[in-house]
PDB file of C-alpha atoms and ligand atoms in Angstrom:
ATOM      1  CA  MET G  10       0.000   0.000   0.000  1.00 96.00           C
ATOM      2  CA  ILE G  11       1.346   3.399  -1.023  1.00 98.00           C
ATOM      3  CA  VAL G  12       0.765   6.749   0.700  1.00 98.00           C
ATOM      4  CA  SER G  13       1.400   9.649  -1.675  1.00 98.00           C
ATOM      5  CA  ALA G  14       1.216  13.396  -1.066  1.00 98.00           C
ATOM      6  CA  ALA G  15       2.730  16.756  -1.847  1.00 98.00           C
ATOM      7  CA  MET G  16       3.685  18.852   1.159  1.00 98.00           C
ATOM      8  CA  SER G  17       5.410  22.067   2.138  1.00 98.00           C
ATOM      9  CA  LEU G  18       8.882  21.921   3.651  1.00 98.00           C
ATOM     10  CA  ASP G  19       7.214  22.191   7.070  1.00 98.00           C
ATOM     11  CA  GLY G  20       4.871  19.264   6.454  1.00 98.00           C
ATOM     12  CA  PHE G  21       1.591  20.892   5.442  1.00 98.00           C
ATOM     13  CA  LEU G  22      -0.659  19.399   2.752  1.00 98.00           C
ATOM     14  CA  ASP G  23      -2.579  22.613   2.272  1.00 97.00           C
ATOM     15  CA  ASP G  24      -2.954  26.155   3.562  1.00 97.00           C
ATOM     16  CA  VAL G  25      -6.014  27.687   5.191  1.00 95.00           C
ATOM     17  CA  ALA G  26      -7.143  29.618   2.095  1.00 93.00           C
ATOM     18  CA  GLU G  27     -10.377  28.655   0.353  1.00 88.00           C
ATOM     19  CA  GLU G  28      -8.851  27.645  -2.985  1.00 87.00           C
ATOM     20  CA  ARG G  29      -6.579  24.617  -3.247  1.00 86.00           C
ATOM     21  CA  LEU G  30      -2.879  25.363  -2.803  1.00 94.00           C
ATOM     22  CA  VAL G  31      -0.692  24.015  -5.598  1.00 94.00           C
ATOM     23  CA  LEU G  32       2.330  22.404  -3.943  1.00 97.00           C
ATOM     24  CA  SER G  33       3.616  20.541  -6.954  1.00 95.00           C
ATOM     25  CA  ASN G  34       4.281  21.110 -10.675  1.00 97.00           C
ATOM     26  CA  ALA G  35       3.096  19.658 -14.011  1.00 97.00           C
ATOM     27  CA  ALA G  36       5.913  17.094 -14.201  1.00 98.00           C
ATOM     28  CA  ASP G  37       5.126  15.875 -10.702  1.00 98.00           C
ATOM     29  CA  PHE G  38       1.390  15.667 -11.450  1.00 97.00           C
ATOM     30  CA  ASP G  39       2.337  13.494 -14.425  1.00 98.00           C
ATOM     31  CA  ARG G  40       4.485  11.295 -12.157  1.00 98.00           C
ATOM     32  CA  VAL G  41       1.495  10.829  -9.849  1.00 98.00           C
ATOM     33  CA  ASP G  42      -0.649  10.002 -12.897  1.00 98.00           C
ATOM     34  CA  ALA G  43       1.791   7.198 -13.770  1.00 98.00           C
ATOM     35  CA  VAL G  44       1.599   5.884 -10.192  1.00 98.00           C
ATOM     36  CA  ARG G  45      -2.214   5.974 -10.416  1.00 97.00           C
ATOM     37  CA  ALA G  46      -2.097   4.027 -13.678  1.00 97.00           C
ATOM     38  CA  GLY G  47      -0.069   1.292 -11.952  1.00 97.00           C
ATOM     39  CA  VAL G  48      -2.434   0.609  -9.051  1.00 97.00           C
ATOM     40  CA  ASP G  49      -5.740  -1.224  -8.660  1.00 97.00           C
ATOM     41  CA  ALA G  50      -7.434   1.359  -6.410  1.00 97.00           C
ATOM     42  CA  ILE G  51      -7.005   4.978  -5.289  1.00 97.00           C
ATOM     43  CA  ALA G  52      -8.336   6.034  -1.880  1.00 98.00           C
ATOM     44  CA  VAL G  53      -8.814   9.303  -0.006  1.00 98.00           C
ATOM     45  CA  GLY G  54     -10.459  10.430   3.225  1.00 98.00           C
ATOM     46  CA  ALA G  55     -13.794  12.203   3.287  1.00 98.00           C
ATOM     47  CA  GLY G  56     -12.013  15.438   4.266  1.00 97.00           C
ATOM     48  CA  THR G  57     -10.169  15.441   0.948  1.00 97.00           C
ATOM     49  CA  VAL G  58     -13.400  14.845  -0.982  1.00 97.00           C
ATOM     50  CA  ARG G  59     -14.996  17.782   0.865  1.00 97.00           C
ATOM     51  CA  ALA G  60     -11.984  20.117   0.467  1.00 95.00           C
ATOM     52  CA  ASP G  61     -10.676  19.282  -3.013  1.00 95.00           C
ATOM     53  CA  ASP G  62     -13.547  17.552  -4.819  1.00 95.00           C
ATOM     54  CA  PRO G  63     -11.099  15.248  -6.676  1.00 95.00           C
ATOM     55  CA  ARG G  64     -12.069  12.829  -9.450  1.00 94.00           C
ATOM     56  CA  LEU G  65      -9.129  10.451  -8.857  1.00 95.00           C
ATOM     57  CA  LEU G  66      -8.796   9.428 -12.492  1.00 94.00           C
ATOM     58  CA  VAL G  67      -5.854   8.449 -14.653  1.00 95.00           C
ATOM     59  CA  ARG G  68      -5.603  11.565 -16.811  1.00 94.00           C
ATOM     60  CA  SER G  69      -3.295  10.458 -19.639  1.00 96.00           C
ATOM     61  CA  PRO G  70      -5.259   8.916 -22.569  1.00 95.00           C
ATOM     62  CA  GLU G  71      -2.230   6.724 -23.375  1.00 97.00           C
ATOM     63  CA  ARG G  72      -2.106   5.297 -19.850  1.00 97.00           C
ATOM     64  CA  ARG G  73      -5.876   4.728 -19.844  1.00 95.00           C
ATOM     65  CA  ALA G  74      -5.610   2.931 -23.209  1.00 95.00           C
ATOM     66  CA  GLU G  75      -2.737   0.782 -21.904  1.00 97.00           C
ATOM     67  CA  ARG G  76      -4.809  -0.253 -18.904  1.00 96.00           C
ATOM     68  CA  VAL G  77      -7.791  -1.123 -21.106  1.00 94.00           C
ATOM     69  CA  SER G  78      -5.644  -3.172 -23.492  1.00 97.00           C
ATOM     70  CA  ALA G  79      -4.353  -5.086 -20.444  1.00 96.00           C
ATOM     71  CA  GLY G  80      -7.971  -5.934 -19.586  1.00 93.00           C
ATOM     72  CA  ARG G  81      -8.266  -3.450 -16.705  1.00 93.00           C
ATOM     73  CA  PRO G  82     -10.678  -0.535 -16.253  1.00 92.00           C
ATOM     74  CA  ALA G  83      -9.366   2.748 -17.724  1.00 93.00           C
ATOM     75  CA  SER G  84      -8.934   4.127 -14.196  1.00 93.00           C
ATOM     76  CA  PRO G  85      -8.571   2.243 -10.919  1.00 95.00           C
ATOM     77  CA  LEU G  86     -11.391   1.595  -8.502  1.00 95.00           C
ATOM     78  CA  ARG G  87     -11.864   4.595  -6.180  1.00 96.00           C
ATOM     79  CA  ALA G  88     -12.412   4.376  -2.422  1.00 97.00           C
ATOM     80  CA  VAL G  89     -13.377   6.911   0.239  1.00 98.00           C
ATOM     81  CA  PHE G  90     -13.000   6.482   4.014  1.00 98.00           C
ATOM     82  CA  SER G  91     -15.854   8.197   5.798  1.00 98.00           C
ATOM     83  CA  PRO G  92     -16.956   6.998   9.256  1.00 98.00           C
ATOM     84  CA  SER G  93     -19.778   9.593   9.274  1.00 97.00           C
ATOM     85  CA  GLY G  94     -20.997   8.741   5.761  1.00 97.00           C
ATOM     86  CA  GLU G  95     -21.650  12.447   5.279  1.00 97.00           C
ATOM     87  CA  LEU G  96     -20.656  12.900   1.675  1.00 98.00           C
ATOM     88  CA  ASP G  97     -22.106  15.264  -0.891  1.00 97.00           C
ATOM     89  CA  PRO G  98     -23.730  13.307  -3.758  1.00 95.00           C
ATOM     90  CA  SER G  99     -22.860  16.204  -6.090  1.00 95.00           C
ATOM     91  CA  ALA G 100     -19.115  15.695  -5.513  1.00 95.00           C
ATOM     92  CA  ARG G 101     -17.293  14.973  -8.785  1.00 94.00           C
ATOM     93  CA  LEU G 102     -16.177  11.564  -7.548  1.00 94.00           C
ATOM     94  CA  PHE G 103     -19.782  10.367  -7.629  1.00 92.00           C
ATOM     95  CA  ASP G 104     -20.588  11.820 -11.056  1.00 86.00           C
ATOM     96  CA  ARG G 105     -21.074   8.869 -13.378  1.00 73.00           C
ATOM     97  CA  GLY G 106     -21.593  11.121 -16.427  1.00 67.00           C
ATOM     98  CA  ALA G 107     -20.486  10.321 -19.968  1.00 46.00           C
ATOM     99  CA  GLU G 108     -17.090  11.958 -19.479  1.00 51.00           C
ATOM    100  CA  ASP G 109     -16.367   9.881 -16.430  1.00 54.00           C
ATOM    101  CA  VAL G 110     -13.975   7.081 -17.291  1.00 61.00           C
ATOM    102  CA  GLY G 111     -13.316   6.330 -13.651  1.00 67.00           C
ATOM    103  CA  GLY G 112     -13.534   3.013 -11.915  1.00 72.00           C
ATOM    104  CA  ARG G 113     -16.333   2.207  -9.502  1.00 88.00           C
ATOM    105  CA  VAL G 114     -16.508   4.049  -6.170  1.00 95.00           C
ATOM    106  CA  VAL G 115     -16.676   2.279  -2.810  1.00 97.00           C
ATOM    107  CA  VAL G 116     -17.301   4.228   0.405  1.00 98.00           C
ATOM    108  CA  TYR G 117     -16.003   2.563   3.591  1.00 98.00           C
ATOM    109  CA  THR G 118     -17.999   3.755   6.556  1.00 98.00           C
ATOM    110  CA  SER G 119     -19.481   2.687   9.912  1.00 97.00           C
ATOM    111  CA  ALA G 120     -22.897   1.138  10.499  1.00 97.00           C
ATOM    112  CA  ALA G 121     -24.230   4.570  11.557  1.00 96.00           C
ATOM    113  CA  GLY G 122     -22.501   6.163   8.556  1.00 97.00           C
ATOM    114  CA  ALA G 123     -24.140   3.693   6.184  1.00 97.00           C
ATOM    115  CA  ARG G 124     -27.537   4.758   7.535  1.00 96.00           C
ATOM    116  CA  ALA G 125     -26.672   8.469   7.205  1.00 96.00           C
ATOM    117  CA  CYS G 126     -24.966   8.269   3.812  1.00 97.00           C
ATOM    118  CA  PRO G 127     -27.023  10.047   1.155  1.00 97.00           C
ATOM    119  CA  LEU G 128     -25.373   8.272  -1.799  1.00 96.00           C
ATOM    120  CA  GLY G 129     -27.508   6.065  -4.012  1.00 93.00           C
ATOM    121  CA  PRO G 130     -26.228   2.772  -5.476  1.00 92.00           C
ATOM    122  CA  GLU G 131     -25.611   4.459  -8.842  1.00 89.00           C
ATOM    123  CA  ALA G 132     -23.084   6.816  -7.183  1.00 92.00           C
ATOM    124  CA  ALA G 133     -21.156   4.451  -4.937  1.00 95.00           C
ATOM    125  CA  GLU G 134     -21.261   1.173  -3.085  1.00 96.00           C
ATOM    126  CA  VAL G 135     -21.446   1.873   0.653  1.00 97.00           C
ATOM    127  CA  VAL G 136     -19.725  -0.700   2.892  1.00 98.00           C
ATOM    128  CA  ALA G 137     -20.022  -0.628   6.684  1.00 97.00           C
ATOM    129  CA  THR G 138     -16.894  -2.072   8.294  1.00 95.00           C
ATOM    130  CA  ALA G 139     -17.600  -1.543  12.026  1.00 93.00           C
ATOM    131  CA  GLU G 140     -20.235  -0.072  14.329  1.00 91.00           C
ATOM    132  CA  ARG G 141     -18.832   3.454  14.874  1.00 91.00           C
ATOM    133  CA  GLU G 142     -15.624   3.732  12.853  1.00 95.00           C
ATOM    134  CA  VAL G 143     -13.940   2.524   9.708  1.00 96.00           C
ATOM    135  CA  ASP G 144     -12.034  -0.682  10.368  1.00 96.00           C
ATOM    136  CA  LEU G 145      -9.107  -0.194   7.994  1.00 96.00           C
ATOM    137  CA  ALA G 146      -8.050  -3.853   8.054  1.00 95.00           C
ATOM    138  CA  ALA G 147     -11.616  -4.862   7.130  1.00 96.00           C
ATOM    139  CA  ALA G 148     -11.658  -2.236   4.356  1.00 97.00           C
ATOM    140  CA  LEU G 149      -8.346  -3.569   2.999  1.00 97.00           C
ATOM    141  CA  ALA G 150      -9.674  -7.133   3.138  1.00 97.00           C
ATOM    142  CA  ASP G 151     -12.778  -6.019   1.232  1.00 98.00           C
ATOM    143  CA  LEU G 152     -10.584  -4.299  -1.376  1.00 97.00           C
ATOM    144  CA  ALA G 153      -8.455  -7.436  -1.691  1.00 97.00           C
ATOM    145  CA  GLY G 154     -11.662  -9.387  -2.337  1.00 97.00           C
ATOM    146  CA  ARG G 155     -12.304  -7.006  -5.237  1.00 95.00           C
ATOM    147  CA  GLY G 156      -8.928  -7.871  -6.746  1.00 95.00           C
ATOM    148  CA  VAL G 157      -7.064  -4.874  -5.335  1.00 96.00           C
ATOM    149  CA  ALA G 158      -3.437  -5.863  -4.797  1.00 96.00           C
ATOM    150  CA  ARG G 159      -1.964  -2.347  -5.058  1.00 97.00           C
ATOM    151  CA  LEU G 160      -3.690   0.518  -3.238  1.00 98.00           C
ATOM    152  CA  LEU G 161      -2.676   4.173  -3.504  1.00 98.00           C
ATOM    153  CA  VAL G 162      -3.808   6.452  -0.644  1.00 98.00           C
ATOM    154  CA  GLU G 163      -3.718  10.101  -1.689  1.00 98.00           C
ATOM    155  CA  GLY G 164      -4.549  11.932   1.523  1.00 93.00           C
ATOM    156  CA  GLY G 165      -5.391  13.608   3.589  1.00 94.00           C
ATOM    157  CA  GLY G 166      -3.459  13.797   6.834  1.00 98.00           C
ATOM    158  CA  THR G 167      -6.060  12.067   9.003  1.00 98.00           C
ATOM    159  CA  VAL G 168      -6.152   9.045   6.747  1.00 98.00           C
ATOM    160  CA  HIS G 169      -2.332   8.993   6.354  1.00 98.00           C
ATOM    161  CA  THR G 170      -2.073   8.985  10.155  1.00 98.00           C
ATOM    162  CA  ALA G 171      -4.547   6.102  10.469  1.00 98.00           C
ATOM    163  CA  PHE G 172      -2.784   3.920   7.876  1.00 98.00           C
ATOM    164  CA  LEU G 173       0.770   4.701   9.018  1.00 98.00           C
ATOM    165  CA  SER G 174       0.045   4.247  12.730  1.00 98.00           C
ATOM    166  CA  ALA G 175      -1.690   0.931  11.967  1.00 97.00           C
ATOM    167  CA  ASP G 176       1.503  -0.143  10.134  1.00 96.00           C
ATOM    168  CA  LEU G 177      -0.362  -0.833   6.901  1.00 96.00           C
ATOM    169  CA  VAL G 178       1.912   1.207   4.601  1.00 97.00           C
ATOM    170  CA  ASP G 179       4.616  -0.293   2.361  1.00 97.00           C
ATOM    171  CA  GLU G 180       5.696   2.883   0.541  1.00 98.00           C
ATOM    172  CA  VAL G 181       5.578   6.605   1.232  1.00 98.00           C
ATOM    173  CA  HIS G 182       5.928   9.046  -1.684  1.00 98.00           C
ATOM    174  CA  VAL G 183       6.319  12.700  -0.725  1.00 98.00           C
ATOM    175  CA  ALA G 184       6.829  15.587  -3.113  1.00 98.00           C
ATOM    176  CA  VAL G 185       8.344  18.372  -1.010  1.00 98.00           C
ATOM    177  CA  ALA G 186       7.708  21.962  -2.102  1.00 98.00           C
ATOM    178  CA  PRO G 187      10.476  24.500  -1.424  1.00 98.00           C
ATOM    179  CA  PHE G 188       8.493  26.719   0.929  1.00 98.00           C
ATOM    180  CA  LEU G 189       7.162  26.894   4.464  1.00 98.00           C
ATOM    181  CA  LEU G 190       3.551  27.617   5.326  1.00 98.00           C
ATOM    182  CA  GLY G 191       3.925  28.216   9.046  1.00 98.00           C
ATOM    183  CA  ASP G 192       0.905  30.009  10.496  1.00 97.00           C
ATOM    184  CA  ARG G 193      -0.929  29.747   7.138  1.00 96.00           C
ATOM    185  CA  GLY G 194      -0.679  25.954   7.217  1.00 97.00           C
ATOM    186  CA  GLY G 195      -3.836  23.803   7.101  1.00 96.00           C
ATOM    187  CA  ALA G 196      -3.922  20.012   7.047  1.00 97.00           C
ATOM    188  CA  ARG G 197      -0.681  18.271   7.928  1.00 98.00           C
ATOM    189  CA  PHE G 198       0.930  15.247   6.255  1.00 98.00           C
ATOM    190  CA  VAL G 199       0.357  13.364   9.536  1.00 98.00           C
ATOM    191  CA  TYR G 200      -0.980  14.190  12.982  1.00 98.00           C
ATOM    192  CA  GLU G 201       0.143  13.041  16.412  1.00 97.00           C
ATOM    193  CA  ALA G 202       0.103   9.272  16.796  1.00 98.00           C
ATOM    194  CA  ALA G 203       2.274   6.392  17.942  1.00 97.00           C
ATOM    195  CA  PHE G 204       4.021   5.531  14.685  1.00 97.00           C
ATOM    196  CA  PRO G 205       5.817   2.183  14.362  1.00 97.00           C
ATOM    197  CA  GLN G 206       8.111   3.833  11.773  1.00 96.00           C
ATOM    198  CA  GLY G 207      10.080   5.585  14.531  1.00 95.00           C
ATOM    199  CA  PRO G 208      13.857   5.890  14.948  1.00 95.00           C
ATOM    200  CA  GLY G 209      13.980   2.262  16.088  1.00 94.00           C
ATOM    201  CA  ARG G 210      12.417   1.031  12.850  1.00 95.00           C
ATOM    202  CA  PRO G 211      12.983   3.696  10.206  1.00 96.00           C
ATOM    203  CA  LEU G 212      11.784   3.503   6.638  1.00 97.00           C
ATOM    204  CA  ARG G 213      14.376   2.944   3.917  1.00 97.00           C
ATOM    205  CA  LEU G 214      15.009   5.800   1.476  1.00 97.00           C
ATOM    206  CA  ALA G 215      14.473   4.169  -1.929  1.00 97.00           C
ATOM    207  CA  GLU G 216      14.598   7.249  -4.169  1.00 97.00           C
ATOM    208  CA  ALA G 217      15.382  10.953  -3.934  1.00 98.00           C
ATOM    209  CA  ARG G 218      15.312  13.174  -7.004  1.00 98.00           C
ATOM    210  CA  ALA G 219      14.551  16.690  -8.104  1.00 98.00           C
ATOM    211  CA  ILE G 220      11.484  17.317 -10.255  1.00 98.00           C
ATOM    212  CA  GLY G 221      12.027  20.972 -11.059  1.00 98.00           C
ATOM    213  CA  ALA G 222      11.842  22.769  -7.720  1.00 97.00           C
ATOM    214  CA  ILE G 223      10.185  19.766  -6.051  1.00 98.00           C
ATOM    215  CA  ALA G 224      12.090  17.072  -4.140  1.00 98.00           C
ATOM    216  CA  LEU G 225      10.552  13.634  -4.599  1.00 98.00           C
ATOM    217  CA  LEU G 226      11.302  11.251  -1.740  1.00 98.00           C
ATOM    218  CA  VAL G 227      10.249   7.614  -1.861  1.00 98.00           C
ATOM    219  CA  TYR G 228      10.518   5.544   1.312  1.00 98.00           C
ATOM    220  CA  ARG G 229       9.848   1.826   1.722  1.00 97.00           C
ATOM    221  CA  ARG G 230       9.149  -0.168   4.828  1.00 95.00           C
ATOM    222  CA  VAL G 231      11.890  -2.488   5.942  1.00 90.00           C
ATOM    223  CA  ASN G 232      10.656  -6.004   6.455  1.00 76.00           C
ATOM    224  CA  VAL G 233      12.617  -7.440   9.313  1.00 60.00           C
ATOM    225  CA  LEU G 234      13.554 -11.072   8.781  1.00 56.00           C
ATOM    226  CA  TYR G 235      13.958 -13.125  11.936  1.00 52.00           C
ATOM    227  CA  VAL G 236      16.307 -16.035  11.288  1.00 52.00           C
ATOM    228  CA  TYR G 237      16.133 -18.892  13.761  1.00 56.00           C
ATOM    229  CA  ALA G 238      19.697 -19.660  14.659  1.00 57.00           C
ATOM    230  CA  PRO G 239      19.937 -22.278  17.420  1.00 59.00           C
ATOM    231  CA  MET G 240      22.916 -21.860  19.711  1.00 62.00           C
ATOM    232  CA  ILE G 241      25.449 -24.610  19.365  1.00 57.00           C
ATOM    233  CA  PRO G 242      26.390 -25.909  22.847  1.00 55.00           C
TER     234      PRO G 242
HETATM  235  N1  NAP A  17      -1.078  18.002  -0.810  1.00 55.82           N
HETATM  236  C1  NAP A  17      -1.650  16.822  -1.035  1.00 55.82           C
HETATM  237  O1  NAP A  17      -1.038  15.929  -1.663  1.00 55.82           O
HETATM  238  C2  NAP A  17      -3.026  16.564  -0.508  1.00 55.82           C
HETATM  239  C3  NAP A  17      -3.659  15.337  -0.779  1.00 55.82           C
HETATM  240  C4  NAP A  17      -4.911  15.103  -0.232  1.00 55.82           C
HETATM  241  C5  NAP A  17      -5.505  16.052   0.578  1.00 55.82           C
HETATM  242  N2  NAP A  17      -4.869  17.235   0.803  1.00 55.82           N
HETATM  243  C6  NAP A  17      -5.457  18.231   1.718  1.00 55.82           C
HETATM  244  O2  NAP A  17      -5.665  17.605   2.971  1.00 55.82           O
HETATM  245  C7  NAP A  17      -6.825  18.179   3.582  1.00 55.82           C
HETATM  246  C8  NAP A  17      -7.734  17.066   4.006  1.00 55.82           C
HETATM  247  O3  NAP A  17      -7.066  16.313   5.003  1.00 55.82           O
HETATM  248  P1  NAP A  17      -7.794  15.912   6.344  1.00 55.82           P
HETATM  249  O4  NAP A  17      -6.812  15.310   7.263  1.00 55.82           O
HETATM  250  O5  NAP A  17      -8.570  17.096   6.801  1.00 55.82           O
HETATM  251  O6  NAP A  17      -8.877  14.881   5.828  1.00 55.82           O
HETATM  252  P2  NAP A  17      -8.797  13.383   5.223  1.00 55.82           P
HETATM  253  O7  NAP A  17      -7.699  12.608   5.838  1.00 55.82           O
HETATM  254  O8  NAP A  17      -8.879  13.452   3.731  1.00 55.82           O
HETATM  255  O9  NAP A  17     -10.215  12.840   5.696  1.00 55.82           O
HETATM  256  C9  NAP A  17     -10.594  12.943   7.047  1.00 55.82           C
HETATM  257  C10 NAP A  17     -11.836  12.104   7.223  1.00 55.82           C
HETATM  258  O10 NAP A  17     -11.489  10.720   7.187  1.00 55.82           O
HETATM  259  C11 NAP A  17     -12.387  10.037   8.015  1.00 55.82           C
HETATM  260  N3  NAP A  17     -11.620   9.371   9.071  1.00 55.82           N
HETATM  261  C12 NAP A  17     -11.250   9.854  10.252  1.00 55.82           C
HETATM  262  N4  NAP A  17     -10.543   8.947  10.955  1.00 55.82           N
HETATM  263  C13 NAP A  17     -10.480   7.861  10.184  1.00 55.82           C
HETATM  264  C14 NAP A  17      -9.879   6.592  10.364  1.00 55.82           C
HETATM  265  N5  NAP A  17      -9.218   6.245  11.481  1.00 55.82           N
HETATM  266  N6  NAP A  17      -9.974   5.706   9.373  1.00 55.82           N
HETATM  267  C15 NAP A  17     -10.622   6.017   8.254  1.00 55.82           C
HETATM  268  N7  NAP A  17     -11.237   7.215   8.014  1.00 55.82           N
HETATM  269  C16 NAP A  17     -11.151   8.118   8.994  1.00 55.82           C
HETATM  270  C17 NAP A  17     -13.347  11.069   8.615  1.00 55.82           C
HETATM  271  O11 NAP A  17     -14.474  11.100   7.740  1.00 55.82           O
HETATM  272  P3  NAP A  17     -15.949  11.561   8.233  1.00 55.82           P
HETATM  273  O12 NAP A  17     -15.830  13.017   8.518  1.00 55.82           O
HETATM  274  O13 NAP A  17     -16.838  11.256   7.086  1.00 55.82           O
HETATM  275  O14 NAP A  17     -16.264  10.755   9.458  1.00 55.82           O
HETATM  276  C18 NAP A  17     -12.530  12.321   8.536  1.00 55.82           C
HETATM  277  O15 NAP A  17     -13.288  13.488   8.532  1.00 55.82           O
HETATM  278  C19 NAP A  17      -7.418  19.152   2.586  1.00 55.82           C
HETATM  279  O16 NAP A  17      -7.002  20.453   2.929  1.00 55.82           O
HETATM  280  C20 NAP A  17      -6.787  18.733   1.267  1.00 55.82           C
HETATM  281  O17 NAP A  17      -6.648  19.814   0.385  1.00 55.82           O
HETATM  282  C21 NAP A  17      -3.646  17.516   0.270  1.00 55.82           C
END
């Protein structure tokens, strides 16, 4: 499972202004598009749907065509994590219009959220994973049952925090913008939590490169191998 985001040098995903802050550049958006084209599902938290109204599609016609010729949908399945189920049916993610070449949408919610969710079956499939919250392991198991082997989580900070602290993340991709937001900062890349990826078990830096003014950093989890070595008397 991959977590991918663009952030300011001081770790913000956004500022507090109404319109969306652009933290990345065209070449980096294209890189993300290639990552999207390589996965089976793209997921975000409800806060990102409310703030950014994303469509979560593969944009490049060539990449969509490649996916189709490999027998896959033009864009990956799309998933939203929303314990409350309070999602706006007019959000672009749920627009199944003629222009929409996106994969199906699944909303992972709680039992109460499923009752409150205003989305009809034509907009999304609503799956309750637990009584009051979203059980991420159950959501991942449900996705696996739909053939999702590679999942890309594209924000926001609350959902990053949940996945990272539950130790469910194999790769972290961060595009770091060369500025600080300080007191204008909004959502953060992660919030306070007990992270297993601490100094005692750091991630491994797999890639670091410049994309124009952006620094792309790719980290992978280190799988610790325990070898049974009996002591020879
Ligand atoms: N720079 C980037 O790459 C990037 C990418 C994505 C988003 N963003 C920015 O990030 C901000 C949104 O981030 P955010 O942290 O506010 O929201 P978020 O992580 O997108 O979504 C938060 C929502 O997730 C649900 N949630 C809460 N705890 C959860 C858990 N343990 N498991 C599963 N779902 C859970 C809740 O939904 P309910 O309210 O429905 O209960 C909560 O409101 C926006 O400003 C957006 O622009 C930036």
